[in-house]
């Protein structure tokens, strides 16, 4: 086991996995975290804790991860390259692992121009693929990016994102291959609506042998409303919402659109279950956490598997370090 | 002026090794001024490459042409006619010029022979120093004409860090003056220290996406 976490155990045992998503609050309101975490309990194998998503400041991902762990949920700690350099990243990874956060998702991050501090300086010291390689080096070689030894290396299951729908389409699977080569253990994809394009992408990944090396979790976001579907179709770059889905939502009564959205998502999940190379789903019920139990139930994914965890190696006692001189 | 430095010969040779007929284009603009990419340097690089490939037994012909500037289309007329005769192009311009060439001839492999180093000044013949990071929001009026973004290793905006050495140099390099030590000294001499006594708040960075400038009289022409 690379991490000793639940998500890794579930995937390794061959179960069809499910991860959820939880956006931290814009303040210190712990109640919000608890309220969002409640409905996810027992419904997902791990939950992504987003990192300043859409470049809007929120409670930090690692801190929120600790809060949800207290609630009995396993976090998937997201980290973007936009907000910190390689020193801060490595420090946060050590801290996260010291607190037994078992998963992380390595992302470039939305550009700060889209967020609430549009004129901030983007860091992007390293990119998402370099971040994956850095975490792998820390874990498997026990070395920092700079080459020095780590005193008790971090244990972490390394995640990465993939978007099968961005242009150039034909290059997307090769970008996946790079992430696998860099060291990704699992992949969570962009929200999938165009099943045909997704099928082509996963077939390519199968043909290239990638899905034998990495667990692919297919991204699912149920439509809450017709407006949301239209917005995603028109305004979200790299999102491919086919017209027939819009048509289908239009075809039902307004008060039934949400349940139709969930129905579509569940039909997609059934297809993913049968699709070679898909190891599970990543359910992004954006600001709709309370609907997750219904969706997971309707998708016939309950109860979640209980996989006995392999015992973790005991940590060696750490020697006290010499105090370092402080600089500004 | 944009200052560039020639890449190591081995690196340039490696980029060229797949090609038989190469055109090395010099630039009469900035990189000529800093003695890195003008006519003389083009000839020198070509001699070095020919010697290199003679030793290695490679078969390559490298011709040269230096144009006035590689960042404006009007200087490319001569090139347009002859570019088809070559497998690849080397550019001795700055990164902006290399891209301009590559955009102009999208079917042609184009390679840089310089590393674009910085925007700077001539300290002396063959000695250049970085003075501007082109941040797009100049503070020199408040800092005695000394740029803290460029010349302070941490790009601090509110005075020196704790690392200034006793002789007024920077903690990261004993040969580099501390920018804020210099700013303070000059403003004090001008009795203008009040400029740096107030807290300067977090700035709005305007250089985080690609920039373009359209001057006022041309606005109508380009923004229809």
Coordinates of C-alpha atoms in Angstrom, one line a residue:
Chain A
X1 CA 0.0 0.0 0.0
X2 CA 1.2 3.4 -0.9
X3 CA -0.9 5.3 1.5
X4 CA -2.8 3.0 3.9
X5 CA -5.9 4.9 2.9
X6 CA -9.4 3.7 2.2
X7 CA -9.7 4.9 -1.4
X8 CA -6.5 3.0 -2.3
X9 CA -7.7 -0.1 -0.5
X10 CA -11.1 0.0 -2.3
X11 CA -9.6 0.5 -5.7
X12 CA -6.9 -2.2 -5.1
X13 CA -9.6 -4.7 -4.1
X14 CA -11.3 -4.1 -7.4
X15 CA -14.4 -2.4 -6.2
X16 CA -16.1 0.3 -8.3
X17 CA -15.1 3.4 -6.3
X18 CA -16.8 6.7 -5.7
X19 CA -15.3 9.9 -4.5
X20 CA -17.2 13.1 -3.6
X21 CA -16.4 16.7 -3.4
X22 CA -16.6 19.3 -0.6
X23 CA -15.8 23.0 -1.1
X24 CA -14.4 24.7 2.1
X25 CA -16.2 27.7 3.5
X26 CA -15.3 31.4 2.9
X27 CA -14.4 32.0 6.5
X28 CA -13.8 30.0 9.7
X29 CA -17.3 28.6 9.8
X30 CA -16.7 25.0 10.8
X31 CA -20.4 24.4 10.9
X32 CA -20.6 24.7 7.2
X33 CA -17.9 22.0 6.8
X34 CA -19.8 19.7 9.2
X35 CA -23.1 20.3 7.4
X36 CA -21.6 19.5 4.0
X37 CA -19.7 16.4 5.4
X38 CA -22.8 14.8 7.1
X39 CA -24.6 13.6 4.0
X40 CA -21.3 12.2 2.5
X41 CA -20.7 9.8 5.4
X42 CA -20.8 6.2 4.3
X43 CA -21.7 7.3 0.8
X44 CA -18.2 7.9 -0.7
X45 CA -14.8 6.3 -0.3
X46 CA -13.0 9.6 -0.1
X47 CA -14.0 13.2 -0.5
X48 CA -12.0 15.8 -2.5
X49 CA -11.4 19.0 -0.5
X50 CA -11.0 21.7 -3.0
X51 CA -8.1 24.2 -2.9
X52 CA -9.2 27.8 -3.4
X53 CA -11.4 26.6 -6.3
X54 CA -12.0 29.0 -9.1
X55 CA -9.2 31.1 -7.5
X56 CA -11.5 32.3 -4.7
X57 CA -10.1 32.3 -1.2
X58 CA -11.5 29.7 1.1
X59 CA -10.4 27.8 4.2
X60 CA -7.3 25.9 3.3
X61 CA -7.7 22.4 1.8
X62 CA -5.4 20.7 4.4
X63 CA -7.2 22.3 7.4
X64 CA -10.6 21.4 6.0
X65 CA -9.3 17.9 5.3
X66 CA -8.5 17.5 9.0
X67 CA -12.0 18.7 9.9
X68 CA -13.7 16.1 7.7
X69 CA -11.3 13.4 9.0
X70 CA -12.7 14.1 12.5
X71 CA -16.1 13.4 11.0
X72 CA -14.9 10.0 9.8
X73 CA -14.6 10.9 6.1
X74 CA -11.4 10.3 4.2
X75 CA -10.1 13.4 2.5
X76 CA -8.6 13.8 -1.0
X77 CA -6.4 16.8 -0.3
X78 CA -6.4 19.0 -3.4
X79 CA -3.3 21.2 -4.1
X80 CA -3.0 23.8 -6.9
X81 CA 0.3 25.2 -8.3
X82 CA -1.1 28.7 -8.5
X83 CA -0.7 29.6 -4.9
X84 CA 2.5 28.2 -3.6
X85 CA 6.0 27.5 -4.6
X86 CA 7.8 24.2 -4.3
X87 CA 9.0 24.9 -0.8
X88 CA 5.5 25.6 0.5
X89 CA 4.1 22.6 -1.4
X90 CA 6.6 20.1 0.0
X91 CA 6.1 21.6 3.5
X92 CA 2.3 21.2 3.2
X93 CA 2.6 17.7 1.9
X94 CA 4.8 16.7 4.9
X95 CA 2.2 18.3 7.2
X96 CA -0.7 16.6 5.5
X97 CA 0.9 13.2 5.8
X98 CA 1.9 13.8 9.4
X99 CA -1.8 14.2 10.1
X100 CA -2.5 11.0 8.1
X101 CA -4.2 12.6 5.1
X102 CA -3.8 9.6 2.7
X103 CA -4.7 11.1 -0.7
X104 CA -3.9 14.2 -2.7
X105 CA -4.9 15.6 -6.0
X106 CA -2.3 17.5 -8.0
X107 CA -3.7 20.4 -10.1
X108 CA -2.4 23.5 -11.9
X109 CA -5.3 25.5 -10.6
X110 CA -7.7 28.0 -12.3
X111 CA -6.0 31.3 -13.3
X112 CA -6.3 33.9 -10.6
X113 CA -7.9 36.3 -13.1
X114 CA -11.1 34.3 -12.6
X115 CA -11.2 34.6 -8.9
X116 CA -11.7 37.2 -6.2
X117 CA -8.1 38.5 -6.3
X118 CA -7.7 38.8 -10.1
X119 CA -4.5 40.9 -9.9
X120 CA -2.6 38.6 -7.5
X121 CA 0.6 37.1 -8.7
X122 CA 0.3 33.5 -9.8
X123 CA 3.1 31.4 -8.5
X124 CA 3.1 28.4 -10.9
X125 CA 6.6 27.6 -9.8
X126 CA 6.0 24.1 -11.0
X127 CA 3.1 22.7 -13.0
X128 CA 0.7 19.9 -12.2
X129 CA 2.8 17.1 -13.9
X130 CA 5.9 18.3 -12.1
X131 CA 4.0 18.3 -8.9
X132 CA 3.0 14.7 -9.4
X133 CA 6.6 13.8 -10.1
X134 CA 7.7 15.7 -7.0
X135 CA 5.3 13.9 -4.7
X136 CA 6.3 10.6 -6.1
X137 CA 10.0 11.4 -5.6
X138 CA 9.2 12.4 -2.0
X139 CA 7.2 9.2 -1.4
X140 CA 9.2 6.6 -3.3
X141 CA 12.7 7.9 -3.1
X142 CA 12.4 9.6 0.2
X143 CA 13.9 12.8 -1.3
X144 CA 12.9 16.4 -1.6
X145 CA 12.8 17.9 -5.1
X146 CA 16.2 19.5 -4.2
X147 CA 17.7 16.1 -3.6
X148 CA 18.1 16.0 0.1
X149 CA 16.8 13.1 2.2
X150 CA 13.5 13.2 3.9
X151 CA 13.3 12.0 7.5
X152 CA 10.4 9.6 7.3
X153 CA 9.0 10.2 3.8
X154 CA 5.3 10.9 3.2
X155 CA 2.9 8.1 2.4
X156 CA 0.3 9.3 0.0
X157 CA -1.9 8.1 -2.9
X158 CA -1.2 10.4 -5.8
X159 CA -4.1 11.8 -7.8
X160 CA -4.3 13.9 -10.9
X161 CA -7.0 15.3 -13.1
X162 CA -7.7 14.7 -16.8
X163 CA -10.0 16.4 -19.3
X164 CA -10.8 14.2 -22.3
X165 CA -12.8 17.1 -23.9
X166 CA -10.3 19.9 -24.2
X167 CA -8.7 20.7 -27.5
X168 CA -6.6 19.3 -29.1
X169 CA -8.7 16.2 -28.5
X170 CA -6.1 13.9 -30.0
X171 CA -3.5 15.0 -27.5
X172 CA -5.5 14.5 -24.4
X173 CA -4.7 10.8 -23.9
X174 CA -1.0 11.5 -24.3
X175 CA -1.3 14.1 -21.5
X176 CA -2.8 11.4 -19.4
X177 CA 0.1 9.2 -20.3
X178 CA 2.5 11.9 -19.1
X179 CA 0.7 12.1 -15.8
X180 CA 0.9 8.3 -15.4
X181 CA 4.6 8.5 -16.3
X182 CA 5.1 11.2 -13.7
X183 CA 3.6 9.0 -11.1
X184 CA -0.1 9.4 -10.8
X185 CA -1.9 6.5 -9.0
X186 CA -5.4 7.7 -9.8
X187 CA -7.1 10.1 -12.1
X188 CA -10.3 12.0 -11.7
X189 CA -11.7 13.4 -14.9
X190 CA -13.5 16.5 -15.8
X191 CA -17.3 16.3 -15.7
X192 CA -18.4 14.0 -18.5
X193 CA -21.5 14.6 -20.6
X194 CA -20.4 13.6 -24.0
X195 CA -20.2 9.9 -23.6
X196 CA -19.0 9.2 -27.1
X197 CA -15.9 11.4 -26.8
X198 CA -15.2 9.9 -23.3
X199 CA -15.5 6.4 -24.7
X200 CA -13.0 7.2 -27.4
X201 CA -10.6 8.6 -24.8
X202 CA -10.9 5.6 -22.4
X203 CA -10.5 3.2 -25.4
X204 CA -7.3 5.0 -26.4
X205 CA -6.1 4.8 -22.7
X206 CA -6.9 1.1 -22.7
X207 CA -5.1 0.5 -25.9
X208 CA -2.0 2.3 -24.6
X209 CA -2.1 0.2 -21.4
X210 CA -2.6 3.3 -19.3
X211 CA -5.6 2.0 -17.4
X212 CA -3.5 -1.0 -16.1
X213 CA -1.2 1.5 -14.5
X214 CA -3.7 4.1 -13.1
X215 CA -7.2 4.0 -11.7
X216 CA -9.5 6.3 -13.7
X217 CA -12.5 7.8 -11.9
X218 CA -15.0 9.2 -14.3
X219 CA -16.3 12.7 -13.4
X220 CA -20.0 13.0 -12.9
X221 CA -21.9 16.2 -12.2
X222 CA -25.7 15.9 -12.2
X223 CA -27.5 18.9 -13.7
X224 CA -29.5 20.8 -11.0
X225 CA -31.3 23.0 -13.5
X226 CA -31.7 23.8 -17.2
X227 CA -29.8 27.0 -16.5
X228 CA -26.8 25.2 -15.1
X229 CA -26.7 22.8 -18.1
X230 CA -26.9 25.8 -20.5
X231 CA -24.2 27.6 -18.6
X232 CA -21.9 24.7 -18.6
X233 CA -22.5 24.2 -22.4
X234 CA -21.7 27.8 -23.3
X235 CA -19.5 29.3 -20.6
X236 CA -17.2 26.6 -19.2
X237 CA -14.1 26.1 -21.3
X238 CA -13.2 22.4 -21.9
X239 CA -16.8 21.3 -21.0
X240 CA -18.7 19.4 -23.7
X241 CA -22.5 19.2 -23.0
X242 CA -24.3 17.7 -26.0
X243 CA -27.6 19.2 -27.2
X244 CA -29.5 16.0 -26.6
X245 CA -29.0 16.4 -22.9
X246 CA -30.3 19.9 -22.9
X247 CA -33.3 18.8 -25.0
X248 CA -34.0 16.0 -22.5
X249 CA -34.0 18.5 -19.6
X250 CA -36.3 20.8 -21.5
X251 CA -38.7 18.0 -22.1
X252 CA -39.7 17.6 -18.5
X253 CA -41.7 19.8 -16.1
X254 CA -39.6 22.5 -14.4
X255 CA -40.0 21.0 -11.0
X256 CA -38.8 17.7 -12.4
X257 CA -35.6 19.0 -14.0
X258 CA -33.4 18.2 -11.0
X259 CA -34.6 14.6 -10.7
X260 CA -34.2 14.2 -14.4
X261 CA -30.6 15.5 -14.0
X262 CA -30.0 12.9 -11.4
X263 CA -31.5 10.2 -13.6
X264 CA -29.2 11.1 -16.4
X265 CA -26.2 11.0 -14.0
X266 CA -27.3 7.5 -12.8
X267 CA -27.6 6.2 -16.4
X268 CA -24.1 7.5 -17.0
X269 CA -22.9 5.7 -13.9
X270 CA -24.4 2.5 -15.1
X271 CA -22.5 2.8 -18.4
X272 CA -19.3 3.6 -16.5
X273 CA -19.7 0.5 -14.4
X274 CA -19.6 -1.6 -17.6
X275 CA -16.8 0.4 -19.3
X276 CA -13.4 -1.2 -19.5
X277 CA -10.8 1.0 -17.9
X278 CA -13.1 2.9 -15.6
X279 CA -12.4 2.1 -11.9
X280 CA -15.0 4.3 -10.4
X281 CA -16.6 7.7 -10.5
X282 CA -15.9 11.1 -9.1
X283 CA -19.2 12.7 -8.1
X284 CA -19.0 16.4 -8.1
X285 CA -22.4 17.4 -6.7
X286 CA -21.5 21.1 -6.6
X287 CA -23.2 22.8 -3.7
X288 CA -25.6 19.8 -3.7
X289 CA -23.9 17.7 -1.1
X290 CA -27.2 16.9 0.6
X291 CA -28.4 15.1 -2.6
X292 CA -25.4 12.7 -2.6
X293 CA -27.1 9.9 -0.6
X294 CA -30.0 9.9 -3.0
X295 CA -27.7 9.9 -6.0
X296 CA -25.5 7.1 -4.7
X297 CA -28.5 5.1 -3.7
X298 CA -30.2 5.5 -7.0
X299 CA -26.9 4.6 -8.8
X300 CA -27.0 1.3 -6.8
X301 CA -23.6 2.0 -5.3
X302 CA -24.6 1.2 -1.7
X303 CA -23.4 -0.1 0.7
X304 CA -19.8 1.1 0.2
X305 CA -17.3 -1.7 0.6
X306 CA -15.4 -2.1 3.8
X307 CA -11.9 -3.2 2.9
X308 CA -9.7 -4.3 5.8
X309 CA -6.7 -2.0 5.8
X310 CA -3.2 -3.3 5.8
X311 CA -1.4 -2.4 8.9
X312 CA 0.8 0.7 8.5
X313 CA 4.5 0.4 9.3
X314 CA 5.2 2.0 12.6
X315 CA 6.9 5.4 12.3
X316 CA 10.4 5.7 13.5
X317 CA 10.9 8.1 16.4
X318 CA 12.3 11.3 15.0
X319 CA 15.4 13.0 16.4
X320 CA 15.0 16.6 17.4
X321 CA 16.4 19.0 14.7
X322 CA 18.9 21.7 15.2
X323 CA 17.1 25.0 15.3
X324 CA 17.5 26.9 12.1
X325 CA 18.2 30.6 11.8
X326 CA 15.2 32.5 10.9
X327 CA 15.2 34.8 7.8
X328 CA 12.5 37.1 6.5
Chain B
X1 CA 17.6 47.3 -24.4
X2 CA 16.9 43.6 -24.3
X3 CA 20.0 41.7 -23.4
X4 CA 20.7 38.2 -24.7
X5 CA 23.5 35.7 -24.3
X6 CA 24.5 33.0 -26.8
X7 CA 23.5 29.5 -25.8
X8 CA 26.3 26.9 -25.4
X9 CA 27.6 25.7 -28.8
X10 CA 26.7 22.1 -28.0
X11 CA 23.1 23.0 -27.3
X12 CA 22.8 24.9 -30.6
X13 CA 24.5 22.1 -32.5
X14 CA 22.1 19.5 -31.0
X15 CA 19.1 21.5 -32.3
X16 CA 20.7 21.7 -35.8
X17 CA 21.9 18.1 -36.2
X18 CA 18.8 16.9 -38.0
X19 CA 19.1 19.6 -40.7
X20 CA 21.3 19.9 -43.8
X21 CA 20.6 23.5 -44.9
X22 CA 20.2 26.2 -42.2
X23 CA 19.7 29.9 -42.3
X24 CA 21.1 31.8 -39.3
X25 CA 19.3 35.2 -39.0
X26 CA 20.9 38.0 -37.1
X27 CA 19.0 40.9 -35.6
X28 CA 20.2 44.5 -35.9
X29 CA 18.2 45.6 -32.9
X30 CA 18.8 45.0 -29.2
X31 CA 20.8 41.8 -29.5
X32 CA 23.1 43.4 -31.9
X33 CA 23.6 46.3 -29.5
X34 CA 24.6 43.9 -26.7
X35 CA 27.0 42.1 -29.0
X36 CA 25.0 38.8 -28.9
X37 CA 23.1 38.5 -32.1
X38 CA 24.2 41.0 -34.7
X39 CA 26.1 40.5 -38.0
X40 CA 29.4 39.8 -36.3
X41 CA 28.0 37.3 -33.9
X42 CA 26.1 35.5 -36.6
X43 CA 29.3 35.0 -38.6
X44 CA 31.1 33.8 -35.4
X45 CA 28.4 31.3 -34.6
X46 CA 28.4 30.0 -38.1
X47 CA 32.1 29.5 -38.0
X48 CA 31.8 27.7 -34.6
X49 CA 29.1 25.5 -35.9
X50 CA 30.9 24.6 -39.1
X51 CA 34.0 23.7 -37.1
X52 CA 31.9 21.7 -34.7
X53 CA 30.2 19.7 -37.5
X54 CA 33.5 19.2 -39.3
X55 CA 34.9 17.6 -36.2
X56 CA 31.7 15.5 -35.8
X57 CA 31.6 14.6 -39.5
X58 CA 28.2 16.1 -40.0
X59 CA 27.0 17.5 -43.4
X60 CA 25.5 20.9 -42.8
X61 CA 25.5 24.2 -44.7
X62 CA 24.7 27.3 -42.7
X63 CA 24.1 30.6 -44.4
X64 CA 23.7 34.0 -42.8
X65 CA 21.5 37.1 -43.1
X66 CA 21.1 39.9 -40.6
X67 CA 18.0 42.0 -40.8
X68 CA 17.3 45.4 -39.2
X69 CA 15.0 44.0 -36.6
X70 CA 13.2 40.6 -36.1
X71 CA 10.2 42.2 -34.3
X72 CA 8.6 44.0 -37.3
X73 CA 7.2 42.5 -40.5
X74 CA 8.6 45.2 -42.7
X75 CA 12.1 43.9 -42.4
X76 CA 11.3 40.4 -43.6
X77 CA 10.9 41.1 -47.3
X78 CA 14.3 39.7 -48.3
X79 CA 13.7 36.6 -46.1
X80 CA 10.3 35.7 -47.5
X81 CA 11.9 35.0 -50.9
X82 CA 14.7 32.8 -49.8
X83 CA 13.3 31.0 -46.8
X84 CA 12.1 28.1 -48.9
X85 CA 15.7 27.1 -49.6
X86 CA 16.3 26.1 -46.1
X87 CA 15.4 23.1 -43.8
X88 CA 15.5 25.1 -40.6
X89 CA 16.1 28.6 -39.3
X90 CA 18.3 29.8 -36.4
X91 CA 17.4 33.2 -34.9
X92 CA 19.9 35.3 -33.0
X93 CA 17.1 37.7 -31.9
X94 CA 15.6 37.8 -28.4
X95 CA 12.7 35.5 -27.6
X96 CA 10.2 38.0 -29.1
X97 CA 12.1 38.0 -32.4
X98 CA 12.4 34.2 -32.5
X99 CA 8.6 33.9 -32.1
X100 CA 8.0 36.5 -34.7
X101 CA 10.1 34.5 -37.2
X102 CA 8.3 31.2 -36.2
X103 CA 4.9 32.8 -36.6
X104 CA 5.8 34.2 -40.0
X105 CA 7.1 30.9 -41.3
X106 CA 4.8 28.4 -39.5
X107 CA 5.9 25.4 -41.7
X108 CA 9.6 26.0 -40.9
X109 CA 11.4 24.7 -37.8
X110 CA 12.8 27.8 -36.0
X111 CA 15.4 27.6 -33.2
X112 CA 16.8 30.2 -30.8
X113 CA 20.5 30.6 -30.5
X114 CA 20.4 33.0 -27.6
X115 CA 18.9 33.0 -24.1
X116 CA 17.0 36.2 -23.6
X117 CA 18.4 37.4 -20.3
X118 CA 16.8 40.7 -19.3
X119 CA 16.0 44.3 -20.0
X120 CA 19.0 46.3 -18.9
X121 CA 21.7 48.8 -19.5
X122 CA 25.3 48.9 -20.6
X123 CA 27.4 49.1 -17.5
X124 CA 30.5 49.2 -19.6
X125 CA 31.6 47.6 -22.9
X126 CA 30.4 44.0 -22.8
X127 CA 29.0 44.4 -19.3
X128 CA 25.2 44.6 -18.9
X129 CA 22.9 44.8 -15.9
X130 CA 19.3 44.0 -15.4
X131 CA 17.2 47.1 -14.5
X132 CA 13.6 46.4 -15.4
X133 CA 11.2 43.4 -15.1
X134 CA 8.6 45.1 -17.3
X135 CA 6.0 44.7 -14.5
X136 CA 3.8 47.2 -16.2
X137 CA 3.1 49.4 -13.1
X138 CA 6.2 51.6 -12.6
X139 CA 7.0 52.7 -9.0
X140 CA 10.3 54.4 -9.8
X141 CA 8.9 57.8 -9.0
X142 CA 8.7 56.8 -5.4
X143 CA 11.9 54.9 -5.2
X144 CA 14.5 57.4 -6.4
X145 CA 14.7 55.8 -9.8
X146 CA 15.9 52.4 -8.4
X147 CA 13.6 49.5 -9.2
X148 CA 12.8 47.4 -6.1
X149 CA 11.0 44.8 -8.3
X150 CA 14.2 44.1 -10.3
X151 CA 17.0 45.0 -8.0
X152 CA 15.7 43.6 -4.7
X153 CA 16.1 39.8 -4.7
X154 CA 12.7 39.5 -2.9
X155 CA 11.0 42.3 -4.9
X156 CA 10.0 43.9 -1.6
X157 CA 7.9 47.1 -1.7
X158 CA 8.3 48.5 1.8
X159 CA 12.0 48.7 2.5
X160 CA 14.9 46.4 3.1
X161 CA 14.6 42.9 4.7
X162 CA 16.8 42.0 7.7
X163 CA 19.5 40.7 5.5
X164 CA 21.2 43.9 4.3
X165 CA 25.0 43.6 5.1
X166 CA 27.0 46.2 7.0
X167 CA 28.4 47.6 3.7
X168 CA 25.0 48.0 2.2
X169 CA 25.1 44.9 -0.1
X170 CA 22.4 42.2 -0.4
X171 CA 22.4 39.0 1.6
X172 CA 22.1 36.8 -1.4
X173 CA 25.2 38.3 -3.2
X174 CA 27.9 40.4 -1.6
X175 CA 28.6 42.1 -5.0
X176 CA 25.0 43.4 -5.4
X177 CA 24.0 46.5 -3.6
X178 CA 20.8 46.2 -1.5
X179 CA 18.2 48.1 -3.6
X180 CA 16.5 49.5 -0.6
X181 CA 19.8 50.6 1.0
X182 CA 20.4 52.5 -2.3
X183 CA 16.9 53.9 -2.5
X184 CA 17.1 55.2 1.1
X185 CA 20.5 56.8 0.5
X186 CA 19.4 58.6 -2.6
X187 CA 16.0 59.8 -1.3
X188 CA 17.7 61.0 1.9
X189 CA 20.1 63.0 -0.2
X190 CA 17.2 64.5 -2.0
X191 CA 15.3 65.1 1.3
X192 CA 12.4 63.0 0.0
X193 CA 12.3 60.1 2.5
X194 CA 8.6 60.8 3.2
X195 CA 7.9 58.8 0.0
X196 CA 9.0 55.5 1.6
X197 CA 7.7 56.1 5.1
X198 CA 4.1 55.1 4.3
X199 CA 2.9 51.5 4.0
X200 CA 2.6 50.6 0.4
X201 CA -0.3 48.1 0.1
X202 CA -0.4 44.9 -1.9
X203 CA -0.1 45.7 -5.5
X204 CA -2.3 44.8 -8.5
X205 CA -0.1 42.8 -10.8
X206 CA -0.9 43.6 -14.4
X207 CA 1.7 41.2 -15.9
X208 CA 0.0 37.9 -15.2
X209 CA -1.6 37.4 -18.6
X210 CA -0.1 38.2 -22.0
X211 CA -0.2 42.0 -22.6
X212 CA -0.7 44.1 -25.7
X213 CA -0.6 47.8 -26.1
X214 CA -2.7 49.7 -28.6
X215 CA -1.9 53.4 -28.6
X216 CA -4.7 55.9 -28.4
X217 CA -4.6 57.2 -32.0
X218 CA -4.8 53.6 -33.3
X219 CA -7.6 52.4 -31.1
X220 CA -10.2 52.8 -33.8
X221 CA -8.1 51.0 -36.4
X222 CA -7.5 47.9 -34.4
X223 CA -10.6 47.5 -32.2
X224 CA -13.4 47.4 -34.7

